[in-house]
mmCIF file of C-alpha atoms and ligand atoms in Angstrom:
data_model
loop_
_atom_site.group_PDB
_atom_site.id
_atom_site.type_symbol
_atom_site.label_atom_id
_atom_site.label_comp_id
_atom_site.label_asym_id
_atom_site.label_seq_id
_atom_site.Cartn_x
_atom_site.Cartn_y
_atom_site.Cartn_z
ATOM 1 C CA MET A 15 -19.298 3.046 -18.156
ATOM 2 C CA GLU A 16 -16.428 1.701 -16.074
ATOM 3 C CA PHE A 17 -12.760 2.324 -16.808
ATOM 4 C CA LEU A 18 -10.445 -0.973 -16.434
ATOM 5 C CA PHE A 19 -7.484 1.095 -15.742
ATOM 6 C CA LYS A 20 -8.620 4.350 -14.648
ATOM 7 C CA ASN A 21 -6.166 5.007 -12.040
ATOM 8 C CA ALA A 22 -3.097 3.814 -10.095
ATOM 9 C CA VAL A 23 -5.313 3.472 -7.297
ATOM 10 C CA GLU A 24 -7.744 1.582 -8.667
ATOM 11 C CA ILE A 25 -6.243 -0.825 -10.891
ATOM 12 C CA ALA A 26 -4.280 -1.601 -7.669
ATOM 13 C CA LYS A 27 -7.884 -2.610 -6.555
ATOM 14 C CA LYS A 28 -8.383 -4.470 -9.162
ATOM 15 C CA ILE A 29 -4.742 -6.289 -8.292
ATOM 16 C CA CYS A 30 -5.956 -6.857 -4.677
ATOM 17 C CA LEU A 31 -9.126 -8.435 -5.645
ATOM 18 C CA MET A 32 -8.078 -10.754 -8.172
ATOM 19 C CA LYS A 33 -5.371 -12.235 -4.966
ATOM 20 C CA VAL A 34 -6.956 -11.516 -1.714
ATOM 21 C CA GLU A 35 -9.642 -14.724 0.163
ATOM 22 C CA GLU A 36 -11.012 -14.958 2.223
ATOM 23 C CA GLY A 37 -9.121 -15.977 6.060
ATOM 24 C CA ASP A 38 -6.031 -13.509 4.653
ATOM 25 C CA ILE A 39 -3.293 -12.152 6.173
ATOM 26 C CA ILE A 40 -2.375 -8.633 4.784
ATOM 27 C CA VAL A 41 -1.426 -4.879 5.597
ATOM 28 C CA ASP A 42 -2.442 -1.865 4.491
ATOM 29 C CA ALA A 43 0.820 0.176 4.747
ATOM 30 C CA THR A 44 -0.935 3.730 4.874
ATOM 31 C CA MET A 45 -3.933 3.563 6.888
ATOM 32 C CA GLY A 46 -4.873 7.728 5.763
ATOM 33 C CA ASN A 47 -9.175 7.839 6.157
ATOM 34 C CA GLY A 48 -9.601 4.445 5.969
ATOM 35 C CA ASN A 49 -11.581 3.834 2.409
ATOM 36 C CA ASP A 50 -8.804 1.058 1.334
ATOM 37 C CA THR A 51 -8.462 -0.426 4.440
ATOM 38 C CA ALA A 52 -12.228 -1.412 4.673
ATOM 39 C CA PHE A 53 -11.447 -2.557 1.012
ATOM 40 C CA LEU A 54 -9.556 -4.955 1.885
ATOM 41 C CA CYS A 55 -11.580 -5.616 5.265
ATOM 42 C CA SER A 56 -13.785 -6.601 2.517
ATOM 43 C CA LEU A 57 -11.913 -9.380 0.581
ATOM 44 C CA VAL A 58 -10.604 -10.979 3.630
ATOM 45 C CA GLY A 59 -13.778 -11.508 5.016
ATOM 46 C CA GLU A 60 -14.451 -12.542 8.248
ATOM 47 C CA THR A 61 -11.953 -15.502 8.951
ATOM 48 C CA GLY A 62 -8.936 -12.861 7.460
ATOM 49 C CA LYS A 63 -7.092 -10.062 8.824
ATOM 50 C CA VAL A 64 -5.640 -6.983 7.892
ATOM 51 C CA TYR A 65 -2.596 -4.681 9.684
ATOM 52 C CA ALA A 66 -3.263 -0.684 9.283
ATOM 53 C CA PHE A 67 -0.455 1.498 9.751
ATOM 54 C CA ASP A 68 -1.092 5.215 10.058
ATOM 55 C CA VAL A 69 1.520 7.832 12.245
ATOM 56 C CA GLN A 70 -1.370 10.828 12.225
ATOM 57 C CA GLU A 71 -4.009 9.997 14.769
ATOM 58 C CA THR A 72 -6.397 11.628 12.825
ATOM 59 C CA ALA A 73 -5.383 8.614 10.219
ATOM 60 C CA LEU A 74 -6.617 6.096 12.865
ATOM 61 C CA ASN A 75 -9.586 8.226 13.871
ATOM 62 C CA ASN A 76 -10.633 8.174 10.125
ATOM 63 C CA THR A 77 -10.045 4.820 9.431
ATOM 64 C CA ARG A 78 -11.927 3.978 12.863
ATOM 65 C CA LYS A 79 -15.231 5.521 12.273
ATOM 66 C CA CYS A 80 -14.736 3.954 8.335
ATOM 67 C CA LEU A 81 -14.529 0.075 9.614
ATOM 68 C CA LEU A 82 -17.295 1.181 12.304
ATOM 69 C CA GLU A 83 -19.874 1.743 9.398
ATOM 70 C CA ALA A 84 -18.872 -1.250 7.702
ATOM 71 C CA GLN A 85 -19.314 -3.629 10.637
ATOM 72 C CA TYR A 86 -15.413 -4.315 9.385
ATOM 73 C CA GLN A 87 -13.735 -3.377 13.713
ATOM 74 C CA GLN A 88 -13.209 -6.916 13.894
ATOM 75 C CA ARG A 89 -10.919 -7.681 10.502
ATOM 76 C CA ALA A 90 -8.286 -5.430 11.676
ATOM 77 C CA GLN A 91 -5.288 -3.923 13.840
ATOM 78 C CA LEU A 92 -4.998 -0.667 13.975
ATOM 79 C CA ILE A 93 -1.268 0.717 14.241
ATOM 80 C CA LEU A 94 -0.694 4.181 14.915
ATOM 81 C CA ASP A 95 3.500 3.874 13.986
ATOM 82 C CA GLY A 96 5.207 4.002 10.787
ATOM 83 C CA HIS A 97 4.756 0.877 8.286
ATOM 84 C CA GLU A 98 8.913 1.367 8.369
ATOM 85 C CA ASN A 99 8.270 -0.370 11.736
ATOM 86 C CA MET A 100 6.200 -3.348 10.606
ATOM 87 C CA ASP A 101 8.378 -5.952 11.838
ATOM 88 C CA ARG A 102 7.513 -5.432 15.326
ATOM 89 C CA TYR A 103 3.596 -6.001 14.660
ATOM 90 C CA VAL A 104 3.266 -8.454 11.793
ATOM 91 C CA THR A 105 5.172 -11.374 12.506
ATOM 92 C CA ALA A 106 3.102 -13.710 10.364
ATOM 93 C CA LYS A 107 4.359 -14.136 6.818
ATOM 94 C CA VAL A 108 1.583 -11.790 4.464
ATOM 95 C CA LYS A 109 -0.514 -12.680 1.228
ATOM 96 C CA LEU A 110 -0.471 -8.740 0.251
ATOM 97 C CA ILE A 111 0.924 -5.533 1.120
ATOM 98 C CA LEU A 112 -0.210 -2.320 0.038
ATOM 99 C CA PHE A 113 1.140 0.948 -0.010
ATOM 100 C CA ASN A 114 -0.935 4.446 -1.281
ATOM 101 C CA LEU A 115 1.696 6.922 -0.766
ATOM 102 C CA GLY A 116 1.469 10.889 -0.389
ATOM 103 C CA TYR A 117 0.137 12.810 1.780
ATOM 104 C CA LEU A 118 -3.890 13.237 2.583
ATOM 105 C CA PRO A 119 -5.761 14.967 0.191
ATOM 106 C CA LYS A 120 -7.745 17.149 2.876
ATOM 107 C CA GLY A 121 -5.129 17.399 5.714
ATOM 108 C CA ASN A 122 -2.113 18.248 6.637
ATOM 109 C CA HIS A 123 0.346 18.345 2.933
ATOM 110 C CA ALA A 124 3.719 18.423 5.372
ATOM 111 C CA ILE A 125 2.669 14.373 6.907
ATOM 112 C CA THR A 126 3.559 12.682 3.605
ATOM 113 C CA THR A 127 5.870 9.372 3.275
ATOM 114 C CA LYS A 128 9.107 9.503 2.764
ATOM 115 C CA LYS A 129 11.583 8.167 0.683
ATOM 116 C CA GLU A 130 14.016 6.624 3.458
ATOM 117 C CA THR A 131 11.494 5.570 5.486
ATOM 118 C CA THR A 132 9.217 4.196 2.554
ATOM 119 C CA LEU A 133 12.388 2.013 0.923
ATOM 120 C CA LYS A 134 12.916 0.902 4.779
ATOM 121 C CA ALA A 135 9.200 -0.325 4.592
ATOM 122 C CA VAL A 136 9.785 -1.854 1.250
ATOM 123 C CA GLU A 137 12.790 -3.698 2.355
ATOM 124 C CA LYS A 138 10.507 -5.589 5.421
ATOM 125 C CA SER A 139 7.383 -5.982 3.237
ATOM 126 C CA LEU A 140 9.335 -8.433 1.016
ATOM 127 C CA ASP A 141 10.618 -10.140 3.946
ATOM 128 C CA ALA A 142 6.825 -10.192 5.845
ATOM 129 C CA LEU A 143 5.481 -11.830 1.514
ATOM 130 C CA GLU A 144 4.588 -15.231 1.448
ATOM 131 C CA GLU A 145 5.761 -16.947 -1.821
ATOM 132 C CA SER A 146 3.882 -15.535 -4.203
ATOM 133 C CA GLY A 147 2.767 -12.482 -2.038
ATOM 134 C CA VAL A 148 2.341 -9.174 -3.662
ATOM 135 C CA LEU A 149 3.723 -5.716 -2.683
ATOM 136 C CA LEU A 150 1.558 -2.258 -4.678
ATOM 137 C CA LEU A 151 2.957 0.465 -4.378
ATOM 138 C CA VAL A 152 1.400 3.761 -5.555
ATOM 139 C CA LEU A 153 2.866 6.866 -5.972
ATOM 140 C CA TYR A 154 2.466 10.616 -6.345
ATOM 141 C CA PRO A 155 4.889 11.815 -8.546
ATOM 142 C CA GLY A 156 2.642 14.409 -8.829
ATOM 143 C CA HIS A 157 4.840 16.889 -5.941
ATOM 144 C CA LEU A 158 8.870 17.052 -4.714
ATOM 145 C CA SER A 159 9.065 14.503 -2.006
ATOM 146 C CA GLY A 160 7.097 12.276 -4.211
ATOM 147 C CA ARG A 161 8.599 12.657 -7.578
ATOM 148 C CA GLU A 162 11.894 11.474 -5.260
ATOM 149 C CA GLU A 163 10.301 9.279 -3.940
ATOM 150 C CA LYS A 164 8.656 7.019 -7.150
ATOM 151 C CA GLU A 165 12.580 7.525 -8.368
ATOM 152 C CA ALA A 166 14.026 5.741 -5.449
ATOM 153 C CA LEU A 167 11.444 3.406 -4.777
ATOM 154 C CA GLU A 168 12.326 2.701 -9.000
ATOM 155 C CA TYR A 169 15.778 2.157 -8.805
ATOM 156 C CA PHE A 170 15.649 -0.457 -5.400
ATOM 157 C CA THR A 171 12.379 -2.700 -7.681
ATOM 158 C CA SER A 172 14.349 -2.167 -10.476
ATOM 159 C CA ASN A 173 17.147 -4.736 -8.985
ATOM 160 C CA LEU A 174 15.843 -6.978 -7.608
ATOM 161 C CA ASN A 175 16.941 -10.264 -8.034
ATOM 162 C CA GLN A 176 13.941 -11.750 -11.224
ATOM 163 C CA LYS A 177 14.631 -14.808 -9.775
ATOM 164 C CA ARG A 178 13.231 -13.678 -6.046
ATOM 165 C CA TYR A 179 10.830 -11.111 -7.362
ATOM 166 C CA THR A 180 8.805 -10.388 -11.053
ATOM 167 C CA VAL A 181 8.618 -6.094 -10.809
ATOM 168 C CA THR A 182 5.942 -4.166 -13.228
ATOM 169 C CA LYS A 183 5.371 -0.576 -13.479
ATOM 170 C CA HIS A 184 2.102 0.711 -14.378
ATOM 171 C CA SER A 185 2.382 4.673 -15.626
ATOM 172 C CA PHE A 186 -0.440 7.437 -17.416
ATOM 173 C CA LEU A 187 1.794 8.000 -21.058
ATOM 174 C CA ASN A 188 -0.775 10.217 -22.262
ATOM 175 C CA GLN A 189 -1.468 12.365 -18.685
ATOM 176 C CA ILE A 190 -0.530 15.757 -17.559
ATOM 177 C CA ASN A 191 0.225 17.060 -14.443
ATOM 178 C CA ASN A 192 2.385 13.549 -13.404
ATOM 179 C CA PRO A 193 -0.787 11.248 -11.992
ATOM 180 C CA PRO A 194 -0.079 8.131 -10.119
ATOM 181 C CA GLU A 195 1.589 4.808 -11.142
ATOM 182 C CA LEU A 196 1.667 1.618 -9.629
ATOM 183 C CA ILE A 197 4.539 -0.840 -9.215
ATOM 184 C CA CYS A 198 3.936 -4.263 -8.017
ATOM 185 C CA ILE A 199 5.862 -6.576 -7.224
ATOM 186 C CA GLU A 200 5.111 -10.410 -7.439
ATOM 187 C CA LYS A 201 7.397 -13.334 -4.754
ATOM 188 C CA ASN A 202 8.140 -15.809 -7.069
ATOM 189 C CA ARG A 203 8.187 -19.198 -5.145
HETATM 190 N N1 LIG B 4 -2.088 10.388 -1.316
HETATM 191 C C1 LIG B 4 -3.042 9.749 -1.274
HETATM 192 C C2 LIG B 4 -3.807 8.958 -0.160
HETATM 193 C C3 LIG B 4 -2.270 8.947 0.990
HETATM 194 S S1 LIG B 4 -2.613 8.763 2.498
HETATM 195 C C4 LIG B 4 -4.414 9.426 -2.427
HETATM 196 O O1 LIG B 4 -4.343 11.062 -2.777
HETATM 197 O O2 LIG B 4 -5.408 8.986 -1.848
HETATM 198 C C5 LIG B 4 -0.915 8.397 3.420
HETATM 199 C C6 LIG B 4 -0.628 8.321 4.888
HETATM 200 O O3 LIG B 4 0.056 8.036 5.114
HETATM 201 C C7 LIG B 4 -1.187 8.982 5.781
HETATM 202 O O4 LIG B 4 -2.635 9.748 6.116
HETATM 203 C C8 LIG B 4 0.402 9.779 6.013
HETATM 204 O O5 LIG B 4 0.054 9.986 7.601
HETATM 205 C C9 LIG B 4 0.596 8.859 6.220
HETATM 206 N N2 LIG B 4 2.395 8.008 6.203
HETATM 207 C C10 LIG B 4 3.219 9.202 6.755
HETATM 208 N N3 LIG B 4 4.365 8.229 6.833
HETATM 209 C C11 LIG B 4 4.613 7.073 7.474
HETATM 210 C C12 LIG B 4 4.689 6.012 8.040
HETATM 211 N N4 LIG B 4 5.584 6.741 7.633
HETATM 212 N N5 LIG B 4 4.558 4.993 7.636
HETATM 213 C C13 LIG B 4 2.837 5.103 7.788
HETATM 214 N N6 LIG B 4 2.036 5.703 7.582
HETATM 215 C C14 LIG B 4 2.451 7.419 7.167
#
């Protein structure tokens, strides 16, 4: 039997399924190995577009392979640059932005997302979202810089104006070892 709320990434994907429609423009702010990018490409269909960012060449190569297998290469633009520079590439308003933070599980753990750049990227994301668009942040507090990043994001998002944004958090209260959590921000109309 499949869990409804198995982990933070799966909840984020369920929200993507509820929100994204054929033809939408969306952003994958952390490509990683490309699984989420491919999933998002499946949702936007042939007429939609996914902008995907990563700072590692390996991530782009893995993602390219993943998209080729699914024949989704036309649906995504893979950008080798930090998500904090997303406004240089994404000029249209977007329906949804997904950040799956931290480091690649089998990759170089030193190349992890960092609170300073993530915060900058989140601010730019809020501008890029269309009315009623959604920003998803999957947090990894199991390592030190991930915990600092989570605290910075909680502080920042807790202080967003409630007239403009609805901010919720999903955490796993009875699990050990600080499992991933999810912050979801909806831009109000
Ligand atoms: N922790 C997740 C995977 C996250 S992958 C899991 O366990 O499934 C996170 C990706 O973010 C990495 O590939 C890393 O290279 C990338 N990254 C780090 N800093 C970034 C930045 N400033 N902009 C875009 N991507 C970045």
